[in-house]
mmCIF file with all atom_site columns, C-alpha atoms and ligand atoms in Angstrom:
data_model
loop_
_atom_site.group_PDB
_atom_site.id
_atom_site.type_symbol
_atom_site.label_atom_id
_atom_site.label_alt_id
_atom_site.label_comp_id
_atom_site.label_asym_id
_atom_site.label_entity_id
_atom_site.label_seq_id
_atom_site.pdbx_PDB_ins_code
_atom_site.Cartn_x
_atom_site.Cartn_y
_atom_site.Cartn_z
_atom_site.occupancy
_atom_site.B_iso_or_equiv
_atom_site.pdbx_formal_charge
_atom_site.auth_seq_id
_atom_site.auth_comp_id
_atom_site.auth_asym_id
_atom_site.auth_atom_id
_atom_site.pdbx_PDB_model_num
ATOM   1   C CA . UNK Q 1 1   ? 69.980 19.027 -41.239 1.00 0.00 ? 1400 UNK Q CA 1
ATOM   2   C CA . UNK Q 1 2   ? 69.048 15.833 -39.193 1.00 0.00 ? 1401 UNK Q CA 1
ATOM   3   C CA . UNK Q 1 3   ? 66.792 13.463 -40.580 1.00 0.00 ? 1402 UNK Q CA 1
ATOM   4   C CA . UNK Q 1 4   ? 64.461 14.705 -37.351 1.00 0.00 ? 1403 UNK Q CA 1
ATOM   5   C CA . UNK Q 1 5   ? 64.032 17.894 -37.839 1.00 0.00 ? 1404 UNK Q CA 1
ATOM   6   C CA . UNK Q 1 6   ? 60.684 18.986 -38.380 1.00 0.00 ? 1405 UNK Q CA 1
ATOM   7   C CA . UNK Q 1 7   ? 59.777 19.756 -41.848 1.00 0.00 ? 1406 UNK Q CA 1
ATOM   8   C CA . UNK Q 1 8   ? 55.838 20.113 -41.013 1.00 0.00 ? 1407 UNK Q CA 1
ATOM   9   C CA . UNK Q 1 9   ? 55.009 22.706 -38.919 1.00 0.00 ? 1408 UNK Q CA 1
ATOM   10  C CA . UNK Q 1 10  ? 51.437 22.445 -36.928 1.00 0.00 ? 1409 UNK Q CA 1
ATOM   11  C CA . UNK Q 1 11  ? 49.855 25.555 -35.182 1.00 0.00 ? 1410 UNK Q CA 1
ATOM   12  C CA . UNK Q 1 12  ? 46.737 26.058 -33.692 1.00 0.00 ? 1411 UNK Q CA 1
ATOM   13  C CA . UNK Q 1 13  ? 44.692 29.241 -32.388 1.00 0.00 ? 1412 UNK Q CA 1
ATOM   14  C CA . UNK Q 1 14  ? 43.794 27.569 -28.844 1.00 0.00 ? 1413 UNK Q CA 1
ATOM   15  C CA . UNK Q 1 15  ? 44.448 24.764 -26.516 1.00 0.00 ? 1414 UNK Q CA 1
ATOM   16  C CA . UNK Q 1 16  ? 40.884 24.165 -27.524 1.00 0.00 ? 1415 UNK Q CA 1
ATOM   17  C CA . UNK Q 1 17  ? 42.049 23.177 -30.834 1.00 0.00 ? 1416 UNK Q CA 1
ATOM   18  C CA . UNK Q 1 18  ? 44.175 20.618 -29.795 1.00 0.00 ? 1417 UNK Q CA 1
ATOM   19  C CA . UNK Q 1 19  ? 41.764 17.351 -29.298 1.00 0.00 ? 1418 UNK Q CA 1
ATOM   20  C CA . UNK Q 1 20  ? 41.317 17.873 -32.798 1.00 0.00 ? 1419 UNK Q CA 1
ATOM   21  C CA . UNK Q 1 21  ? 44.738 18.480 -34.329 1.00 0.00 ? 1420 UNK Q CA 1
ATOM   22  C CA . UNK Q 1 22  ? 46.238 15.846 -32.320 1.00 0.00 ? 1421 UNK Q CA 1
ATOM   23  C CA . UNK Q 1 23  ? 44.603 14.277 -35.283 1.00 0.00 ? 1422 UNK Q CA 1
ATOM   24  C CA . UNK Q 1 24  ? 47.303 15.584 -37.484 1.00 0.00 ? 1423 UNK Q CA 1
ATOM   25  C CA . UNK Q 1 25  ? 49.923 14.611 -35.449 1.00 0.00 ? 1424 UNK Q CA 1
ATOM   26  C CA . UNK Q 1 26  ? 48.789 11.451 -35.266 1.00 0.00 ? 1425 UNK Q CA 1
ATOM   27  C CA . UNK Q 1 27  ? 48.825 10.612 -39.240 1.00 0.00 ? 1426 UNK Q CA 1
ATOM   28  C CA . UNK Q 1 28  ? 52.198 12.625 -39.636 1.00 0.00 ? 1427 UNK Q CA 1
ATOM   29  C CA . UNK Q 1 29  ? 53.656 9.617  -37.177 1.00 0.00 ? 1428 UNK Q CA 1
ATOM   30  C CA . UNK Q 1 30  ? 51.510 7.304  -39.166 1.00 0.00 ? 1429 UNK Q CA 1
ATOM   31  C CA . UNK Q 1 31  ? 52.980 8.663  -41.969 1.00 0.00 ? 1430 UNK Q CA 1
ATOM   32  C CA . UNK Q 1 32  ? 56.842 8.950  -40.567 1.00 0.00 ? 1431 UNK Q CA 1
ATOM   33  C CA . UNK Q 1 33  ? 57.108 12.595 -41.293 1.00 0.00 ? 1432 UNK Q CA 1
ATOM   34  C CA . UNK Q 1 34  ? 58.638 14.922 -38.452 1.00 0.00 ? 1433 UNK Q CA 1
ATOM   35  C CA . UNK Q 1 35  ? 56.663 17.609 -37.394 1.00 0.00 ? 1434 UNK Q CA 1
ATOM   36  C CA . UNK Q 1 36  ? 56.773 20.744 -34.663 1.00 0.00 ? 1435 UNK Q CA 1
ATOM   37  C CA . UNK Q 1 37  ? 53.397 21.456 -32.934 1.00 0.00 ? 1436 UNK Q CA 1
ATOM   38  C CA . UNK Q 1 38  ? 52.494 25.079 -31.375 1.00 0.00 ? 1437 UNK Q CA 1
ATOM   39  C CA . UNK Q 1 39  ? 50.080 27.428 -30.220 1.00 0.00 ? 1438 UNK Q CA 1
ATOM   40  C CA . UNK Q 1 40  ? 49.592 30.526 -31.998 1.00 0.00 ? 1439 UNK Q CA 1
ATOM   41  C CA . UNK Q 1 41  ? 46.920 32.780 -32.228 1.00 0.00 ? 1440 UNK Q CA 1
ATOM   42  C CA . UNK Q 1 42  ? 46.777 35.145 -34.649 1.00 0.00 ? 1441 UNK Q CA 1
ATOM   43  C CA . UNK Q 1 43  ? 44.270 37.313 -32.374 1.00 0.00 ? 1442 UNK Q CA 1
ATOM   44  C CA . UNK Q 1 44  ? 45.970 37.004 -29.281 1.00 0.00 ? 1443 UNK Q CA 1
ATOM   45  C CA . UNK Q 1 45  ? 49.437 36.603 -30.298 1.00 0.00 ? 1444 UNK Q CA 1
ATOM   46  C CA . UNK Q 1 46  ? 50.115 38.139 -33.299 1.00 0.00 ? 1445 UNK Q CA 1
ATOM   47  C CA . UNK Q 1 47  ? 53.824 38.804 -32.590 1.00 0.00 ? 1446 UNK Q CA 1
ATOM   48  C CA . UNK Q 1 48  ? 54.404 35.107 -31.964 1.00 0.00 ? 1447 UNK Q CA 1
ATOM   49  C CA . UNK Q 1 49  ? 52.830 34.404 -35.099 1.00 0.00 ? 1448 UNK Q CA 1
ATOM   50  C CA . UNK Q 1 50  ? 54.617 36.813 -37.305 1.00 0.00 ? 1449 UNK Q CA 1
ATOM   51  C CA . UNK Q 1 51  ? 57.934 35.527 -35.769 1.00 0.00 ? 1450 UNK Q CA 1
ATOM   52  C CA . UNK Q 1 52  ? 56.798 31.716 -36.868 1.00 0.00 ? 1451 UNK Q CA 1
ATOM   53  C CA . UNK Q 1 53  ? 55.103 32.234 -40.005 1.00 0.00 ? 1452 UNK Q CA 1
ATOM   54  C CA . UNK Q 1 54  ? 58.194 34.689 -41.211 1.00 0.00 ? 1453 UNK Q CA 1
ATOM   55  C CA . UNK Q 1 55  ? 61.254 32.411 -39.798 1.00 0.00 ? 1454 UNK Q CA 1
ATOM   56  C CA . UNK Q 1 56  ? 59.038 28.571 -41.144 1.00 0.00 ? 1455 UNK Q CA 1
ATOM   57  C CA . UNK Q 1 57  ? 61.128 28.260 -44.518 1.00 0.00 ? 1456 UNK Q CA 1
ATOM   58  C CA . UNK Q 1 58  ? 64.714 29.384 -43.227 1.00 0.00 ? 1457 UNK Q CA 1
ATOM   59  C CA . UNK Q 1 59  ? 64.103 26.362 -40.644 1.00 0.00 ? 1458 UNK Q CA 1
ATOM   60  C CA . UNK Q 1 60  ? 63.596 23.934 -42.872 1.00 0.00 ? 1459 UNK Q CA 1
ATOM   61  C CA . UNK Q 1 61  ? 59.558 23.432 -42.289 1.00 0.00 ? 1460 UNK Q CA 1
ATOM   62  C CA . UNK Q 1 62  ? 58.202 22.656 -45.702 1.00 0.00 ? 1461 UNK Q CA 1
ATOM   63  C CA . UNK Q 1 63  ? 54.179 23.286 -45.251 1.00 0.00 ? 1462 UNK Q CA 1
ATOM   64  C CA . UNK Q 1 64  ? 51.882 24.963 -42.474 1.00 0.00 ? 1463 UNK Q CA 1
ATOM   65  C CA . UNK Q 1 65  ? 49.339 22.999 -40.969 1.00 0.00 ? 1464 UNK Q CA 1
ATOM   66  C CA . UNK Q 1 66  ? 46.898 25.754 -39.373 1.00 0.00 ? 1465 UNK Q CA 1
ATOM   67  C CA . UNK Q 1 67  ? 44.134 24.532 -36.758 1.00 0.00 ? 1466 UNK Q CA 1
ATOM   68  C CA . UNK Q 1 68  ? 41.588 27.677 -35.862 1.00 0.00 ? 1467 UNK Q CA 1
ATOM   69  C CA . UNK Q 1 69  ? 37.776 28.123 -35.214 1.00 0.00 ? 1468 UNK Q CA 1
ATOM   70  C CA . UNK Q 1 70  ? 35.328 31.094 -34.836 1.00 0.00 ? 1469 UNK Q CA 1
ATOM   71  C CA . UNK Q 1 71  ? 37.122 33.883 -37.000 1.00 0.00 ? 1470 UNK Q CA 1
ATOM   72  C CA . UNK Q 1 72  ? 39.575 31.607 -37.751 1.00 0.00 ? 1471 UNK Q CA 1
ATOM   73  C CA . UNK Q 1 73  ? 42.112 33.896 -39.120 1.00 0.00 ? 1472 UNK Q CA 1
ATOM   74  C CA . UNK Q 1 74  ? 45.354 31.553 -38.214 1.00 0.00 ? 1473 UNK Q CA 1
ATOM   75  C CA . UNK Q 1 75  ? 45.979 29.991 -41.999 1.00 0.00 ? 1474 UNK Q CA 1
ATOM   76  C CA . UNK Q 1 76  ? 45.029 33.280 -43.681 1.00 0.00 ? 1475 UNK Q CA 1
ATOM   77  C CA . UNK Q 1 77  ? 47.446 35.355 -41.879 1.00 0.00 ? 1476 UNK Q CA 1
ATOM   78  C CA . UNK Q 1 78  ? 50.179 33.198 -41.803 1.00 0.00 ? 1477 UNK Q CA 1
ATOM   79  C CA . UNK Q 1 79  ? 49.752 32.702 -45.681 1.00 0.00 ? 1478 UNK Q CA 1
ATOM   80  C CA . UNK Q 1 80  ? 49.994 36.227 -45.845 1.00 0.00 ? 1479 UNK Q CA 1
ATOM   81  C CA . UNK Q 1 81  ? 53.697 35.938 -43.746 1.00 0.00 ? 1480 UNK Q CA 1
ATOM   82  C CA . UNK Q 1 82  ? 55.106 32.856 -45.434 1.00 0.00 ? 1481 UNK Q CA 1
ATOM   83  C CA . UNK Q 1 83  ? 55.408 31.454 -49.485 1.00 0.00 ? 1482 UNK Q CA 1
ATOM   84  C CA . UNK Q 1 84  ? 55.114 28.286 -48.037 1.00 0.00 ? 1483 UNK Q CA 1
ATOM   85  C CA . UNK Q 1 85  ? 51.709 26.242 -48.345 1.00 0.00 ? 1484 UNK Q CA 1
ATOM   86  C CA . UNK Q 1 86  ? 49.423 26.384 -45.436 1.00 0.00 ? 1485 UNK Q CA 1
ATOM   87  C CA . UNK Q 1 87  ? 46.484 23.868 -44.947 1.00 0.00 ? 1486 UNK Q CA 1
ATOM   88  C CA . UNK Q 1 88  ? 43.618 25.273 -42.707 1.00 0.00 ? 1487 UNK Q CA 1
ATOM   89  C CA . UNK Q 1 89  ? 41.744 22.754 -40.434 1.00 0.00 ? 1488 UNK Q CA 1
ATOM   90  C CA . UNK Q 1 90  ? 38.205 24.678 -39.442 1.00 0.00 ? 1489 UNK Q CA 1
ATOM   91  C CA . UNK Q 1 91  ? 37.416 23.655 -35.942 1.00 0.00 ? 1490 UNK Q CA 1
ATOM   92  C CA . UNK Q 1 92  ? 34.119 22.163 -35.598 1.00 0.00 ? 1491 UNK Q CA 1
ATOM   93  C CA . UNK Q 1 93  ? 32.939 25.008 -32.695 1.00 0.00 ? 1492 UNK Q CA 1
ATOM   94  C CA . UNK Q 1 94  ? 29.343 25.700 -31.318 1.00 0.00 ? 1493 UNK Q CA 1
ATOM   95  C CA . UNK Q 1 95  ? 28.775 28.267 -33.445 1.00 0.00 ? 1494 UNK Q CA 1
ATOM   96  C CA . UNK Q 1 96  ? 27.515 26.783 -36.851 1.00 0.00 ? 1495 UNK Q CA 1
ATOM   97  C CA . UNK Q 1 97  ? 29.033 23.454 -36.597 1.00 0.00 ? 1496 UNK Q CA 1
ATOM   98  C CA . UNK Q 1 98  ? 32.529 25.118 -37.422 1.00 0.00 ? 1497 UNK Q CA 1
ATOM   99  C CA . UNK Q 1 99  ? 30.807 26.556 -40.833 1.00 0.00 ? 1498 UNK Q CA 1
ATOM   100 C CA . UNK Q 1 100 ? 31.784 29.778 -39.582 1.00 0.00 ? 1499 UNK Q CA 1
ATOM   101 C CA . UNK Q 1 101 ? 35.897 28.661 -39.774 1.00 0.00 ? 1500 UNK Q CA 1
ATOM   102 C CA . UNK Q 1 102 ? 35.409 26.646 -42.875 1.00 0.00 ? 1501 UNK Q CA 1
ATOM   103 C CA . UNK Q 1 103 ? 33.926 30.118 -44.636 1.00 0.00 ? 1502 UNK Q CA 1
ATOM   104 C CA . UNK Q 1 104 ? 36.573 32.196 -43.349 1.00 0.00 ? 1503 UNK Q CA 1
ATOM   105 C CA . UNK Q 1 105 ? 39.115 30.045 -44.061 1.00 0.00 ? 1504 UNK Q CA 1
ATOM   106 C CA . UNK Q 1 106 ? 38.296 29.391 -47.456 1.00 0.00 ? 1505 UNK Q CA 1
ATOM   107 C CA . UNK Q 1 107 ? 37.320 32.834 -48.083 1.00 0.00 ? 1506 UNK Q CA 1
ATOM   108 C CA . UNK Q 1 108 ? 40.848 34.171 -49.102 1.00 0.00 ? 1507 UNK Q CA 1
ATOM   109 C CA . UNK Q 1 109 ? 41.175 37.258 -50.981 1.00 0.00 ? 1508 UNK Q CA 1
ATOM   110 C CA . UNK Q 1 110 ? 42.914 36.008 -54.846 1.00 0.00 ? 1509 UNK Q CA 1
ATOM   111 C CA . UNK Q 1 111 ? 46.830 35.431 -54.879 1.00 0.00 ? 1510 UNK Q CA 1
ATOM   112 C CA . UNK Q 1 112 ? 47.263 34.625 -50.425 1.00 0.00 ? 1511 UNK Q CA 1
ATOM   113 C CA . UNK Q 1 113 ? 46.121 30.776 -50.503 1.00 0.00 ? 1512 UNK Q CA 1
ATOM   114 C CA . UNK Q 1 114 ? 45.039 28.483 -47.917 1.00 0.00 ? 1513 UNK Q CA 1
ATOM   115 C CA . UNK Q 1 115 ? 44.378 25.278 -48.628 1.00 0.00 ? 1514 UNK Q CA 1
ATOM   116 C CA . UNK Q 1 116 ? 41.292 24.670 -46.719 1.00 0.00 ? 1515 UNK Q CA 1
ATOM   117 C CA . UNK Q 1 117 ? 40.482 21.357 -45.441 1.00 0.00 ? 1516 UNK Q CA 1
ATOM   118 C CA . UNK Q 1 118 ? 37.375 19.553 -43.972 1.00 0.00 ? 1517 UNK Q CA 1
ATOM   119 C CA . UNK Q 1 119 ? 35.558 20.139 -40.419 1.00 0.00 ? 1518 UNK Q CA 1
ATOM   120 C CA . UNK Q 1 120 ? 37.081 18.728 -37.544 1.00 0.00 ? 1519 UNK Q CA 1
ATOM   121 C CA . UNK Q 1 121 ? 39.083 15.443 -37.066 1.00 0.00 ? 1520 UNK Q CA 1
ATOM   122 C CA . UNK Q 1 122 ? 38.436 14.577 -41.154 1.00 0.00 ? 1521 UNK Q CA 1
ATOM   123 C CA . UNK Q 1 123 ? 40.298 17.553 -41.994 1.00 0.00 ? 1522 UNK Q CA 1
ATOM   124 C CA . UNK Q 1 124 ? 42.936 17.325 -39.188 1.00 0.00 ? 1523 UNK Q CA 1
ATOM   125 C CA . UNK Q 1 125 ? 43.494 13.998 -40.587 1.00 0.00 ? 1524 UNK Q CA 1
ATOM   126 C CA . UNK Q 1 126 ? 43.749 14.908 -43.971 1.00 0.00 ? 1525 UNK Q CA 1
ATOM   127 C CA . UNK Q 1 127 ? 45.694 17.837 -43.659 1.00 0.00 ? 1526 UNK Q CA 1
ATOM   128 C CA . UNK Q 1 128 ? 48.596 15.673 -42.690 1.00 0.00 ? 1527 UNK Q CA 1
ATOM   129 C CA . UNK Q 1 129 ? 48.055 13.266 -45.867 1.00 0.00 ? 1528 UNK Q CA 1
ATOM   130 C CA . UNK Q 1 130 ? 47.558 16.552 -48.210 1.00 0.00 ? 1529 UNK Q CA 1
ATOM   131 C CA . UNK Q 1 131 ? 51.187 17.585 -46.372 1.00 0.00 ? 1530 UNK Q CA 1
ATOM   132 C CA . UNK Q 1 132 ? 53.220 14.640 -47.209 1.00 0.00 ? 1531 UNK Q CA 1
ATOM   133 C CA . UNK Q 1 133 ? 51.725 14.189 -50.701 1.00 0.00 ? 1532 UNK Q CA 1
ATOM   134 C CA . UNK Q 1 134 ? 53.197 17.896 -51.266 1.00 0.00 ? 1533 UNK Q CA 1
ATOM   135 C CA . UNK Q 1 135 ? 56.521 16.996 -49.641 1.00 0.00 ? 1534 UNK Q CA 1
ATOM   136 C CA . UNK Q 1 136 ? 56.814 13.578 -51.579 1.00 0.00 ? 1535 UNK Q CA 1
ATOM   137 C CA . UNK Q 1 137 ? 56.779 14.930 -54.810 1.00 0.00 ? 1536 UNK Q CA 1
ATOM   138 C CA . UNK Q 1 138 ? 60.863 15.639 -53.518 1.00 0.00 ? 1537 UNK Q CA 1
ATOM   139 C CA . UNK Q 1 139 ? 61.055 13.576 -50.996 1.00 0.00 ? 1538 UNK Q CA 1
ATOM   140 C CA . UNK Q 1 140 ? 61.106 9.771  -51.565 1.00 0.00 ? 1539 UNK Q CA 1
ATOM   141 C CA . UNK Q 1 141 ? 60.649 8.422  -48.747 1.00 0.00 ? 1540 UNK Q CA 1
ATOM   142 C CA . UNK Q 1 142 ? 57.544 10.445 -47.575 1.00 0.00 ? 1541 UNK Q CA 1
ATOM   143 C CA . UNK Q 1 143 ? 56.684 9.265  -51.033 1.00 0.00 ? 1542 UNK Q CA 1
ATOM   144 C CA . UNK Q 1 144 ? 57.114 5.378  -50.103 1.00 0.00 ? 1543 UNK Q CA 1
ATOM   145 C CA . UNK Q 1 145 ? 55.513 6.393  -47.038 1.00 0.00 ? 1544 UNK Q CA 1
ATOM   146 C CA . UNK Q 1 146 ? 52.340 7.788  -48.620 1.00 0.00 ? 1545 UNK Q CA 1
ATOM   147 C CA . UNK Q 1 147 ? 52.056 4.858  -51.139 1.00 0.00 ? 1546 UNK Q CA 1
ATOM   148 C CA . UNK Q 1 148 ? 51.984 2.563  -48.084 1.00 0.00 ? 1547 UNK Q CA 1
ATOM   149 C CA . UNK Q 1 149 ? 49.191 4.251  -45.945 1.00 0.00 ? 1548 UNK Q CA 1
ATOM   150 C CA . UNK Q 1 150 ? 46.952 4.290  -48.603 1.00 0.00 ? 1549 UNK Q CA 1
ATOM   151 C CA . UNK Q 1 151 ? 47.694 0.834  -49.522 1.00 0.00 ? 1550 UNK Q CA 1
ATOM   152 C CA . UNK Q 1 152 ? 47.130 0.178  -46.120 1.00 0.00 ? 1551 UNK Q CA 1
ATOM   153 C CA . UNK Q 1 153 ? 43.490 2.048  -45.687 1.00 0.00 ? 1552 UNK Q CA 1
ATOM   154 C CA . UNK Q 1 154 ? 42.319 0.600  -48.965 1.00 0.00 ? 1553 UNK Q CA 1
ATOM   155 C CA . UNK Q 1 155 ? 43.347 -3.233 -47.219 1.00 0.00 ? 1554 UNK Q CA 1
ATOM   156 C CA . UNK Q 1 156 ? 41.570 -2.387 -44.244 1.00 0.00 ? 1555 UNK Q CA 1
ATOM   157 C CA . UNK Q 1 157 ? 37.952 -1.745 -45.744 1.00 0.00 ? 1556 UNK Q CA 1
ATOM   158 C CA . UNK Q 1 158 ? 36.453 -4.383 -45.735 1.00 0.00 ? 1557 UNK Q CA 1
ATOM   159 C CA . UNK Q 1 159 ? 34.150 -5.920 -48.487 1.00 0.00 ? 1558 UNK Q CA 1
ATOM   160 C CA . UNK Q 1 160 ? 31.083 -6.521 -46.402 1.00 0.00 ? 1559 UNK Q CA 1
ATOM   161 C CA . UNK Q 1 161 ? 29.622 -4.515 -43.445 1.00 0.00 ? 1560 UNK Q CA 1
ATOM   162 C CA . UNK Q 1 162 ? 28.753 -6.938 -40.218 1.00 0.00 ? 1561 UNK Q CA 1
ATOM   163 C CA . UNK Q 1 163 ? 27.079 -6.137 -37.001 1.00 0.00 ? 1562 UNK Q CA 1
HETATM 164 C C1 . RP5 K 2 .   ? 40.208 30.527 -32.068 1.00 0.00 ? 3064 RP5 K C1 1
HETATM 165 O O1 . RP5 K 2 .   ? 39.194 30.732 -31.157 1.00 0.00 ? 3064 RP5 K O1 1
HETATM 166 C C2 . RP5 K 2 .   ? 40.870 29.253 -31.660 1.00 0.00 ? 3064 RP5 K C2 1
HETATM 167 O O2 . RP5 K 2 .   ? 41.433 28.629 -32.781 1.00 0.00 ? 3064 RP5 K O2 1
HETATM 168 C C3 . RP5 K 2 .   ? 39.767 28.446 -31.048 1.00 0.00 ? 3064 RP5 K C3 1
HETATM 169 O O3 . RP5 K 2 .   ? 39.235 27.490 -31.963 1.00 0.00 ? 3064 RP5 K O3 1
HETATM 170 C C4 . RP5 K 2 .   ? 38.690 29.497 -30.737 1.00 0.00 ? 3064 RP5 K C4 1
HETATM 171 C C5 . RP5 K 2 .   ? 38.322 29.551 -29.286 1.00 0.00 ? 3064 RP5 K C5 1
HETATM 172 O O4 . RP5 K 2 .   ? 39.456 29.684 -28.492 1.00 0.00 ? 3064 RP5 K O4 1
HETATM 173 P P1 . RP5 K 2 .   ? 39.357 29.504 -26.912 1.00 0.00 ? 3064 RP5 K P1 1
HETATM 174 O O5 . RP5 K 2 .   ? 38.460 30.586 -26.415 1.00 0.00 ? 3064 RP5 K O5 1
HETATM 175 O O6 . RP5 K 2 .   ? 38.790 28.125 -26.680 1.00 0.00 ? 3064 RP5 K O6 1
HETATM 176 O O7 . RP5 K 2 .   ? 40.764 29.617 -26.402 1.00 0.00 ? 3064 RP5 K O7 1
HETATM 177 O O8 . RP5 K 2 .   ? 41.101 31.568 -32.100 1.00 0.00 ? 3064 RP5 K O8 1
#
């Protein structure tokens, strides 16, 4: 397998979703770990999801990153399709403040996961970290990658605050 093949694999219910899980994308770079980015809905295109979420481990992806607001069913049903982990990024919406996709993605019925993130860009963000702490306890360089951006974030806060 190339060393640029994706081993994270991002989907999202919407277009909407996308100013927000660009997020993710953007830390993955950060972060040096290859990634694939789609939209699937689980609502509107279920048989594009079950063809992902069923095929993600034979091609190599090593955890789902699942973006989704309102119902928000995304990370739950492709859980349900895959044994790999799948992080769920609610969508902050105007229903709730995204409360309503936190809740249902959270709410999993015991033994289908989904490792449920924060609201909005946090979560984005720190789905991709969660990812390639997951992938570096085998991987080594996603490791040395990891130990690096958070050696970087704790250098950049600074001591004092200033106007
Ligand atoms: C969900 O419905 C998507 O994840 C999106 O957050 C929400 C609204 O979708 P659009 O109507 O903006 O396409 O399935």
């Amino acid at each position: 397998m190339a060393e640029s093949d994706p081993i994270v694999g991002i989907i999202m219910g919407s277009q909407s979703d996308w100013a927000t899980m660009k997020h993710t994308t953007l830390t993955l770079e950060k972060l040096g770990i290859a990634y694939e980015a789609k939209i699937i809905s689980a609502h509107r295109t279920p048989d594009r999801l079950s063809k992902y979420a069923e095929s993600a481990k034979d091609r190599g992806l090593q955890v789902l990153i699942a973006g989704a607001g309102m119902a928000a069913a995304l990370p739950g049903a492709a859980a349900a399709l895959t044994p790999l982990p799948v992080l769920g990024v609610p969508m902050d919406g105007k229903v709730m403040g995204g409360l309503d996709a936190l809740l249902a993605m959270a709410q999993m019925p015991g033994g289908i996961p989904v490792g449920t993130l924060a609201v909005g860009k946090a979560g984005a963000v720190n789905a991709a970290v969660l990812a390639a702490s997951i992938i570096a306890l085998s991987n080594e360089d996603v490791a040395a990658s990891l130990d690096k951006f958070r050696a970087d974030q704790t250098a950049g806060v600074a001591e004092e605050p200033e106007d």
